[in-house]
mmCIF file of C-alpha atoms and ligand atoms in Angstrom:
data_model
loop_
_atom_site.group_PDB
_atom_site.id
_atom_site.type_symbol
_atom_site.label_atom_id
_atom_site.label_comp_id
_atom_site.label_asym_id
_atom_site.label_seq_id
_atom_site.Cartn_x
_atom_site.Cartn_y
_atom_site.Cartn_z
ATOM 1 C CA MET M 105 22.943 -5.057 -30.489
ATOM 2 C CA TYR M 106 21.812 -8.050 -28.455
ATOM 3 C CA LYS M 107 18.204 -9.089 -27.976
ATOM 4 C CA LEU M 108 16.996 -9.950 -24.517
ATOM 5 C CA ILE M 109 15.142 -13.243 -24.230
ATOM 6 C CA ASP M 110 12.197 -12.266 -22.073
ATOM 7 C CA GLY M 111 11.329 -15.435 -20.155
ATOM 8 C CA LYS M 112 9.061 -13.509 -17.823
ATOM 9 C CA LYS M 113 6.831 -12.358 -20.678
ATOM 10 C CA VAL M 114 6.773 -15.713 -22.498
ATOM 11 C CA ALA M 115 6.006 -17.496 -19.201
ATOM 12 C CA GLU M 116 3.143 -15.095 -18.523
ATOM 13 C CA SER M 117 1.537 -15.851 -21.867
ATOM 14 C CA ILE M 118 1.882 -19.611 -21.210
ATOM 15 C CA ARG M 119 0.271 -19.182 -17.776
ATOM 16 C CA ASN M 120 -2.579 -17.138 -19.282
ATOM 17 C CA LYS M 121 -3.286 -19.882 -21.835
ATOM 18 C CA ILE M 122 -3.274 -22.509 -19.083
ATOM 19 C CA LYS M 123 -5.618 -20.384 -16.962
ATOM 20 C CA ASP M 124 -8.078 -19.974 -19.839
ATOM 21 C CA GLU M 125 -8.052 -23.693 -20.545
ATOM 22 C CA ILE M 126 -8.552 -24.604 -16.880
ATOM 23 C CA ASN M 127 -11.443 -22.130 -16.648
ATOM 24 C CA SER M 128 -13.261 -24.142 -19.280
ATOM 25 C CA LEU M 129 -12.819 -27.471 -17.440
ATOM 26 C CA ASP M 130 -15.448 -29.083 -15.192
ATOM 27 C CA THR M 131 -12.893 -30.169 -12.607
ATOM 28 C CA LYS M 132 -9.537 -28.706 -11.628
ATOM 29 C CA PRO M 133 -6.153 -30.389 -12.162
ATOM 30 C CA GLY M 134 -4.387 -31.230 -8.891
ATOM 31 C CA LEU M 135 -0.670 -31.060 -8.142
ATOM 32 C CA ALA M 136 0.886 -32.674 -5.065
ATOM 33 C CA VAL M 137 4.128 -31.113 -3.906
ATOM 34 C CA VAL M 138 6.131 -33.237 -1.496
ATOM 35 C CA LEU M 139 8.700 -31.500 0.673
ATOM 36 C CA ILE M 140 10.986 -33.520 2.914
ATOM 37 C CA GLY M 141 13.078 -31.737 5.530
ATOM 38 C CA ASN M 142 13.836 -28.104 6.265
ATOM 39 C CA ASP M 143 15.913 -26.824 3.351
ATOM 40 C CA PRO M 144 15.075 -23.070 3.294
ATOM 41 C CA SER M 145 15.468 -22.644 -0.498
ATOM 42 C CA SER M 146 13.212 -25.663 -1.084
ATOM 43 C CA LYS M 147 10.542 -24.060 1.116
ATOM 44 C CA VAL M 148 10.734 -20.871 -0.955
ATOM 45 C CA TYR M 149 10.429 -22.842 -4.229
ATOM 46 C CA VAL M 150 7.515 -24.926 -2.932
ATOM 47 C CA ASN M 151 5.616 -21.827 -1.796
ATOM 48 C CA LEU M 152 6.224 -20.140 -5.144
ATOM 49 C CA LYS M 153 4.955 -23.195 -7.030
ATOM 50 C CA TYR M 154 1.908 -23.296 -4.735
ATOM 51 C CA LYS M 155 1.133 -19.627 -5.444
ATOM 52 C CA LYS M 156 1.530 -19.994 -9.210
ATOM 53 C CA CYS M 157 -0.705 -23.092 -9.221
ATOM 54 C CA MET M 158 -3.451 -21.173 -7.446
ATOM 55 C CA GLU M 159 -3.157 -18.274 -9.922
ATOM 56 C CA VAL M 160 -3.946 -20.507 -12.909
ATOM 57 C CA GLY M 161 -6.583 -22.613 -11.138
ATOM 58 C CA ILE M 162 -4.553 -25.739 -10.364
ATOM 59 C CA GLU M 163 -5.331 -27.166 -6.922
ATOM 60 C CA SER M 164 -2.027 -27.525 -5.137
ATOM 61 C CA TYR M 165 -1.625 -29.913 -2.188
ATOM 62 C CA LYS M 166 1.444 -29.585 0.025
ATOM 63 C CA TYR M 167 2.766 -32.649 1.847
ATOM 64 C CA GLU M 168 5.544 -31.907 4.314
ATOM 65 C CA LEU M 169 7.557 -34.729 5.832
ATOM 66 C CA SER M 170 10.151 -34.274 8.556
ATOM 67 C CA GLU M 171 13.892 -34.430 7.859
ATOM 68 C CA ASP M 172 14.177 -37.801 9.624
ATOM 69 C CA SER M 173 11.430 -39.498 7.556
ATOM 70 C CA SER M 174 12.567 -42.827 6.148
ATOM 71 C CA GLU M 175 12.707 -43.719 2.453
ATOM 72 C CA ASP M 176 9.783 -46.084 3.112
ATOM 73 C CA ASP M 177 7.722 -43.207 4.564
ATOM 74 C CA VAL M 178 8.330 -41.146 1.430
ATOM 75 C CA ILE M 179 7.540 -44.013 -0.943
ATOM 76 C CA GLU M 180 4.388 -44.853 1.042
ATOM 77 C CA LEU M 181 3.166 -41.274 0.608
ATOM 78 C CA ILE M 182 3.979 -41.305 -3.119
ATOM 79 C CA THR M 183 2.118 -44.611 -3.543
ATOM 80 C CA LYS M 184 -0.947 -43.056 -1.904
ATOM 81 C CA LEU M 185 -0.718 -40.028 -4.183
ATOM 82 C CA ASN M 186 -0.353 -42.309 -7.233
ATOM 83 C CA ASP M 187 -3.760 -43.794 -6.329
ATOM 84 C CA ASP M 188 -5.425 -40.499 -5.425
ATOM 85 C CA LYS M 189 -7.806 -39.414 -8.211
ATOM 86 C CA LYS M 190 -7.710 -35.710 -7.314
ATOM 87 C CA ILE M 191 -3.929 -35.671 -7.809
ATOM 88 C CA ASN M 192 -2.816 -35.465 -11.452
ATOM 89 C CA GLY M 193 0.800 -34.478 -10.919
ATOM 90 C CA ILE M 194 3.350 -35.331 -8.236
ATOM 91 C CA LEU M 195 6.463 -33.295 -7.605
ATOM 92 C CA VAL M 196 9.069 -34.280 -5.037
ATOM 93 C CA GLN M 197 11.152 -31.232 -4.187
ATOM 94 C CA MET M 198 14.909 -31.800 -4.485
ATOM 95 C CA PRO M 199 17.355 -32.063 -2.796
ATOM 96 C CA LEU M 200 16.304 -34.936 -0.553
ATOM 97 C CA PRO M 201 17.883 -35.596 2.856
ATOM 98 C CA LYS M 202 21.097 -37.592 2.386
ATOM 99 C CA HIS M 203 19.762 -40.887 3.804
ATOM 100 C CA ILE M 204 17.055 -41.116 1.122
ATOM 101 C CA ASN M 205 17.928 -42.657 -2.241
ATOM 102 C CA ARG M 206 16.789 -40.212 -4.901
ATOM 103 C CA ASN M 207 16.423 -42.818 -7.647
ATOM 104 C CA ASN M 208 14.151 -45.034 -5.541
ATOM 105 C CA VAL M 209 11.897 -42.074 -4.812
ATOM 106 C CA LEU M 210 11.768 -40.894 -8.426
ATOM 107 C CA LYS M 211 11.013 -44.425 -9.616
ATOM 108 C CA ALA M 212 8.034 -44.578 -7.231
ATOM 109 C CA VAL M 213 6.225 -41.669 -8.932
ATOM 110 C CA ASP M 214 3.681 -43.005 -11.430
ATOM 111 C CA VAL M 215 4.905 -42.081 -14.914
ATOM 112 C CA SER M 216 1.501 -40.567 -15.828
ATOM 113 C CA LYS M 217 1.824 -38.147 -12.864
ATOM 114 C CA ASP M 218 5.544 -37.482 -13.245
ATOM 115 C CA VAL M 219 5.329 -33.727 -13.900
ATOM 116 C CA ASP M 220 9.041 -33.260 -13.133
ATOM 117 C CA GLY M 221 10.009 -35.861 -15.742
ATOM 118 C CA PHE M 222 12.608 -37.582 -13.555
ATOM 119 C CA ASN M 223 11.122 -41.105 -13.425
ATOM 120 C CA PRO M 224 13.415 -43.533 -15.353
ATOM 121 C CA GLU M 225 10.582 -44.238 -17.805
ATOM 122 C CA SER M 226 10.123 -40.508 -18.478
ATOM 123 C CA ILE M 227 13.863 -40.185 -19.061
ATOM 124 C CA GLY M 228 13.631 -43.168 -21.435
ATOM 125 C CA ASN M 229 10.831 -41.439 -23.358
ATOM 126 C CA LEU M 230 13.021 -38.381 -23.728
ATOM 127 C CA ILE M 231 15.946 -40.390 -25.078
ATOM 128 C CA LEU M 232 13.660 -42.308 -27.450
ATOM 129 C CA ASN M 233 12.142 -38.983 -28.546
ATOM 130 C CA LYS M 234 8.696 -40.305 -27.605
ATOM 131 C CA GLN M 235 5.902 -38.171 -26.187
ATOM 132 C CA GLY M 236 6.005 -37.849 -22.440
ATOM 133 C CA LEU M 237 6.399 -35.509 -19.516
ATOM 134 C CA TYR M 238 9.850 -33.949 -19.756
ATOM 135 C CA PRO M 239 11.803 -31.985 -17.111
ATOM 136 C CA CYS M 240 10.484 -28.444 -16.724
ATOM 137 C CA THR M 241 13.627 -26.301 -16.998
ATOM 138 C CA PRO M 242 14.855 -27.922 -20.248
ATOM 139 C CA VAL M 243 11.339 -27.727 -21.713
ATOM 140 C CA GLY M 244 11.274 -24.049 -20.739
ATOM 141 C CA ILE M 245 14.505 -23.467 -22.676
ATOM 142 C CA ILE M 246 13.095 -25.243 -25.737
ATOM 143 C CA LYS M 247 9.963 -23.089 -25.567
ATOM 144 C CA LEU M 248 12.133 -19.965 -25.574
ATOM 145 C CA ILE M 249 14.121 -21.339 -28.522
ATOM 146 C CA ASP M 250 10.836 -21.811 -30.392
ATOM 147 C CA HIS M 251 9.357 -18.494 -29.335
ATOM 148 C CA TYR M 252 12.363 -16.605 -30.677
ATOM 149 C CA ASN M 253 12.552 -18.791 -33.836
ATOM 150 C CA ILE M 254 16.090 -19.919 -33.077
ATOM 151 C CA ASP M 255 17.145 -22.686 -35.428
ATOM 152 C CA VAL M 256 19.264 -25.263 -33.581
ATOM 153 C CA LYS M 257 19.622 -27.842 -36.355
ATOM 154 C CA GLY M 258 23.305 -28.369 -37.142
ATOM 155 C CA LYS M 259 24.316 -25.638 -34.668
ATOM 156 C CA GLU M 260 27.226 -26.040 -32.268
ATOM 157 C CA VAL M 261 25.646 -26.078 -28.812
ATOM 158 C CA VAL M 262 27.703 -26.209 -25.646
ATOM 159 C CA VAL M 263 25.859 -27.231 -22.497
ATOM 160 C CA ILE M 264 27.746 -26.528 -19.286
ATOM 161 C CA GLY M 265 26.587 -28.875 -16.517
ATOM 162 C CA ASN M 266 25.456 -32.489 -16.746
ATOM 163 C CA SER M 267 22.853 -32.820 -13.983
ATOM 164 C CA ILE M 268 19.722 -34.916 -14.413
ATOM 165 C CA ILE M 269 17.640 -31.804 -13.747
ATOM 166 C CA VAL M 270 19.012 -29.526 -16.446
ATOM 167 C CA GLY M 271 22.256 -30.395 -18.253
ATOM 168 C CA ASN M 272 21.506 -33.938 -19.396
ATOM 169 C CA PRO M 273 17.874 -33.488 -20.450
ATOM 170 C CA ILE M 274 18.474 -30.225 -22.335
ATOM 171 C CA SER M 275 21.386 -31.901 -24.154
ATOM 172 C CA GLN M 276 19.093 -34.738 -25.188
ATOM 173 C CA LEU M 277 16.251 -32.420 -26.259
ATOM 174 C CA LEU M 278 18.701 -30.524 -28.468
ATOM 175 C CA LEU M 279 20.142 -33.744 -29.876
ATOM 176 C CA ASN M 280 16.571 -34.749 -30.722
ATOM 177 C CA ARG M 281 16.478 -31.557 -32.805
ATOM 178 C CA MET M 282 19.739 -32.432 -34.551
ATOM 179 C CA ALA M 283 21.977 -29.858 -32.891
ATOM 180 C CA THR M 284 25.632 -30.801 -32.415
ATOM 181 C CA VAL M 285 25.840 -30.905 -28.646
ATOM 182 C CA THR M 286 28.953 -30.813 -26.474
ATOM 183 C CA VAL M 287 28.421 -31.331 -22.751
ATOM 184 C CA CYS M 288 30.986 -29.784 -20.398
ATOM 185 C CA HIS M 289 31.146 -30.280 -16.632
ATOM 186 C CA ILE M 290 33.342 -29.914 -13.599
ATOM 187 C CA GLU M 291 36.008 -32.240 -15.037
ATOM 188 C CA THR M 292 36.217 -30.406 -18.376
ATOM 189 C CA LYS M 293 39.850 -29.323 -18.640
ATOM 190 C CA ASP M 294 39.517 -26.168 -20.718
ATOM 191 C CA LEU M 295 35.955 -24.878 -20.831
ATOM 192 C CA SER M 296 36.742 -21.961 -23.127
ATOM 193 C CA LEU M 297 38.076 -24.323 -25.800
ATOM 194 C CA TYR M 298 34.462 -25.441 -26.282
ATOM 195 C CA THR M 299 32.543 -22.254 -25.489
ATOM 196 C CA LYS M 300 34.574 -20.194 -27.981
ATOM 197 C CA LYS M 301 33.267 -22.346 -30.843
ATOM 198 C CA ALA M 302 29.672 -22.392 -29.658
ATOM 199 C CA ASP M 303 26.767 -20.874 -31.587
ATOM 200 C CA ILE M 304 24.607 -21.469 -28.504
ATOM 201 C CA ILE M 305 25.712 -21.791 -24.871
ATOM 202 C CA ILE M 306 23.472 -23.157 -22.132
ATOM 203 C CA SER M 307 25.023 -22.762 -18.715
ATOM 204 C CA ALA M 308 23.552 -24.699 -15.782
ATOM 205 C CA VAL M 309 26.216 -24.723 -13.103
ATOM 206 C CA GLY M 310 25.575 -22.366 -10.200
ATOM 207 C CA LYS M 311 28.813 -20.352 -10.356
ATOM 208 C CA LYS M 312 28.750 -16.576 -10.762
ATOM 209 C CA ASN M 313 30.923 -15.193 -13.598
ATOM 210 C CA LEU M 314 31.838 -18.648 -14.888
ATOM 211 C CA VAL M 315 31.369 -17.473 -18.482
ATOM 212 C CA THR M 316 33.292 -14.326 -19.366
ATOM 213 C CA LYS M 317 33.796 -12.169 -22.457
ATOM 214 C CA ASP M 318 36.978 -13.909 -23.596
ATOM 215 C CA MET M 319 35.170 -17.276 -23.675
ATOM 216 C CA VAL M 320 32.520 -16.555 -26.313
ATOM 217 C CA LYS M 321 32.383 -15.694 -29.993
ATOM 218 C CA GLU M 322 30.498 -12.788 -31.500
ATOM 219 C CA GLY M 323 26.834 -13.525 -32.248
ATOM 220 C CA VAL M 324 26.522 -16.280 -29.639
ATOM 221 C CA ILE M 325 23.128 -17.082 -28.133
ATOM 222 C CA ILE M 326 23.194 -17.637 -24.364
ATOM 223 C CA PHE M 327 20.697 -19.309 -22.056
ATOM 224 C CA ASP M 328 21.814 -18.752 -18.478
ATOM 225 C CA VAL M 329 20.157 -21.211 -16.094
ATOM 226 C CA GLY M 330 22.414 -20.557 -13.084
ATOM 227 C CA ILE M 331 21.036 -19.002 -9.915
ATOM 228 C CA ASN M 332 23.642 -17.516 -7.627
ATOM 229 C CA LYS M 333 22.817 -15.310 -4.665
ATOM 230 C CA ASP M 334 25.614 -12.850 -4.071
ATOM 231 C CA LYS M 335 26.581 -12.717 -0.400
ATOM 232 C CA GLU M 336 27.595 -9.060 -0.593
ATOM 233 C CA ASP M 337 24.715 -7.363 -2.402
ATOM 234 C CA GLY M 338 22.096 -10.090 -1.851
ATOM 235 C CA LYS M 339 21.184 -10.002 -5.572
ATOM 236 C CA ILE M 340 20.646 -12.982 -7.864
ATOM 237 C CA TYR M 341 23.139 -13.554 -10.684
ATOM 238 C CA GLY M 342 23.479 -16.197 -13.368
ATOM 239 C CA ASP M 343 26.602 -18.110 -14.406
ATOM 240 C CA VAL M 344 27.389 -15.610 -17.145
ATOM 241 C CA ASP M 345 28.999 -12.224 -16.594
ATOM 242 C CA PHE M 346 26.021 -10.545 -18.225
ATOM 243 C CA GLU M 347 27.331 -6.971 -18.369
ATOM 244 C CA GLN M 348 30.613 -8.033 -19.953
ATOM 245 C CA VAL M 349 29.237 -10.628 -22.358
ATOM 246 C CA LYS M 350 25.908 -9.151 -23.537
ATOM 247 C CA ASP M 351 27.281 -6.984 -26.360
ATOM 248 C CA LEU M 352 28.838 -10.000 -28.037
ATOM 249 C CA CYS M 353 25.529 -11.893 -28.036
ATOM 250 C CA SER M 354 22.754 -11.993 -30.585
ATOM 251 C CA TYR M 355 20.371 -13.226 -27.861
ATOM 252 C CA ILE M 356 20.817 -13.634 -24.112
ATOM 253 C CA THR M 357 18.568 -14.490 -21.162
ATOM 254 C CA PRO M 358 18.657 -12.217 -18.120
ATOM 255 C CA VAL M 359 18.916 -13.556 -14.568
ATOM 256 C CA PRO M 360 16.443 -13.186 -12.978
ATOM 257 C CA GLY M 361 13.615 -13.067 -15.538
ATOM 258 C CA GLY M 362 14.940 -15.602 -18.035
ATOM 259 C CA ILE M 363 14.736 -19.323 -17.381
ATOM 260 C CA GLY M 364 13.253 -19.241 -13.851
ATOM 261 C CA PRO M 365 9.692 -18.155 -14.761
ATOM 262 C CA MET M 366 9.700 -20.621 -17.679
ATOM 263 C CA THR M 367 10.471 -23.529 -15.336
ATOM 264 C CA ILE M 368 7.358 -22.843 -13.276
ATOM 265 C CA ALA M 369 5.167 -22.209 -16.328
ATOM 266 C CA CYS M 370 6.267 -25.590 -17.730
ATOM 267 C CA LEU M 371 5.482 -27.313 -14.436
ATOM 268 C CA LEU M 372 1.943 -25.910 -14.629
ATOM 269 C CA GLU M 373 1.694 -26.999 -18.257
ATOM 270 C CA ASN M 374 2.943 -30.509 -17.431
ATOM 271 C CA THR M 375 0.267 -30.730 -14.724
ATOM 272 C CA LEU M 376 -2.433 -29.781 -17.227
ATOM 273 C CA ILE M 377 -1.045 -32.281 -19.784
ATOM 274 C CA ALA M 378 -1.024 -35.019 -17.109
ATOM 275 C CA TYR M 379 -4.632 -34.152 -16.176
ATOM 276 C CA LYS M 380 -5.763 -34.381 -19.800
ATOM 277 C CA ASN M 381 -3.876 -37.632 -20.447
ATOM 278 C CA GLN M 382 -5.362 -39.242 -17.355
ATOM 279 C CA GLY M 383 -8.837 -38.192 -18.519
ATOM 280 C CA LYS M 384 -8.226 -40.026 -21.794
ATOM 281 C CA ASP M 385 -7.559 -43.264 -19.893
ATOM 282 C CA LYS M 386 -10.981 -43.227 -18.205
HETATM 283 P P1 NAD S 134 23.969 -29.464 -10.051
HETATM 284 O O1 NAD S 134 24.754 -28.998 -8.885
HETATM 285 O O2 NAD S 134 23.217 -30.738 -9.997
HETATM 286 O O3 NAD S 134 24.924 -29.532 -11.317
HETATM 287 C C1 NAD S 134 25.921 -28.579 -11.548
HETATM 288 C C2 NAD S 134 26.695 -28.982 -12.774
HETATM 289 O O4 NAD S 134 27.707 -28.015 -12.986
HETATM 290 C C3 NAD S 134 27.390 -30.328 -12.652
HETATM 291 O O5 NAD S 134 27.159 -31.049 -13.843
HETATM 292 C C4 NAD S 134 28.875 -29.988 -12.539
HETATM 293 O O6 NAD S 134 29.712 -30.958 -13.136
HETATM 294 C C5 NAD S 134 28.944 -28.670 -13.279
HETATM 295 N N1 NAD S 134 30.023 -27.796 -12.820
HETATM 296 C C6 NAD S 134 30.315 -27.420 -11.553
HETATM 297 N N2 NAD S 134 31.373 -26.579 -11.535
HETATM 298 C C7 NAD S 134 31.749 -26.426 -12.830
HETATM 299 C C8 NAD S 134 32.777 -25.684 -13.465
HETATM 300 N N3 NAD S 134 33.630 -24.941 -12.772
HETATM 301 N N4 NAD S 134 32.872 -25.770 -14.817
HETATM 302 C C9 NAD S 134 32.018 -26.506 -15.540
HETATM 303 N N5 NAD S 134 31.018 -27.232 -14.984
HETATM 304 C C10 NAD S 134 30.889 -27.192 -13.646
HETATM 305 O O7 NAD S 134 23.002 -28.247 -10.399
HETATM 306 P P2 NAD S 134 21.641 -28.171 -11.271
HETATM 307 O O8 NAD S 134 20.522 -28.654 -10.468
HETATM 308 O O9 NAD S 134 21.857 -28.690 -12.636
HETATM 309 O O10 NAD S 134 21.505 -26.577 -11.350
HETATM 310 C C11 NAD S 134 22.493 -25.784 -11.950
HETATM 311 C C12 NAD S 134 22.216 -24.311 -11.700
HETATM 312 O O11 NAD S 134 20.985 -23.981 -12.307
HETATM 313 C C13 NAD S 134 22.068 -23.927 -10.232
HETATM 314 O O12 NAD S 134 22.529 -22.620 -10.052
HETATM 315 C C14 NAD S 134 20.575 -23.985 -10.010
HETATM 316 O O13 NAD S 134 20.153 -23.162 -8.941
HETATM 317 C C15 NAD S 134 20.088 -23.469 -11.318
HETATM 318 N N6 NAD S 134 18.755 -23.918 -11.691
HETATM 319 C C16 NAD S 134 17.921 -22.968 -12.133
HETATM 320 C C17 NAD S 134 16.658 -23.318 -12.523
HETATM 321 C C18 NAD S 134 15.750 -22.247 -13.010
HETATM 322 O O14 NAD S 134 14.568 -22.477 -13.137
HETATM 323 N N7 NAD S 134 16.265 -21.079 -13.354
HETATM 324 C C19 NAD S 134 16.225 -24.642 -12.474
HETATM 325 C C20 NAD S 134 17.120 -25.611 -12.048
HETATM 326 C C21 NAD S 134 18.396 -25.228 -11.669
#
């Protein structure tokens, strides 16, 4: 019988802890969320982050720039936010309009306020296994691994997807914990060759039913990061065919209610960490 990894519940307890800690502070941490353009999903995510910030007592400041803003406009805003004392964390919502170079924008965010963990220095800290602000979704997965006492040392982990947001950083975090990590991606010739051997599968692709019953071994642990809105029923699905695969698993995350709530909880936690670290510098 599989166990469901309840990200919703774990995220709630993280948010409650954050709320209690913020209640005891003299000032409130501040998070700036920068949205460029009109991407409808980005607007939904930004509003959700705003709401969750308010619930735990983080002041959230929304900065909306038009689709035709230049890279200089964006970097000018980020530079201002870097210098703004009431802002402790800066998040630039992805994806950016095509004419803006993502790396230049991410590099502009001060590393002490880089709550998304995408600044090259933050990525360097992750690879060097140094303390720092790490990307929220991968940190959320690690928190679930810890919460459920899952030992990853020496385990065969297959990560599907190699994006800078999820696939690469979670691979590195697991390597830092001495897992044996295989990273698969769109050019992987035979995905099932790898997934069949895996003790743990982390799928971060965005393709419904990518992982099916015949691709996994009995007792596997699955973290499904994918978010896929089905055009027919309008429901959200992960990358894994949950109904088919669940009985082979020892643990599995549901979608929704698995990784998603953890991502936001870790963003709030990163904002609080950034606030506290900046206080130490004064
Ligand atoms: P991305 O588009 O940047 O990366 C997708 C990755 O999947 C790439 O590495 C690509 O090579 C790989 N890929 C594509 N097709 C493949 C295939 N057929 N076989 C194997 N690999 C394949 O996406 P991302 O930002 O990393 O997000 C991945 C998914 O996770 C999306 O569905 C996204 O919505 C979701 N996501 C969820 C959360 C959350 O909090 N739950 C957070 C971030 C992303």
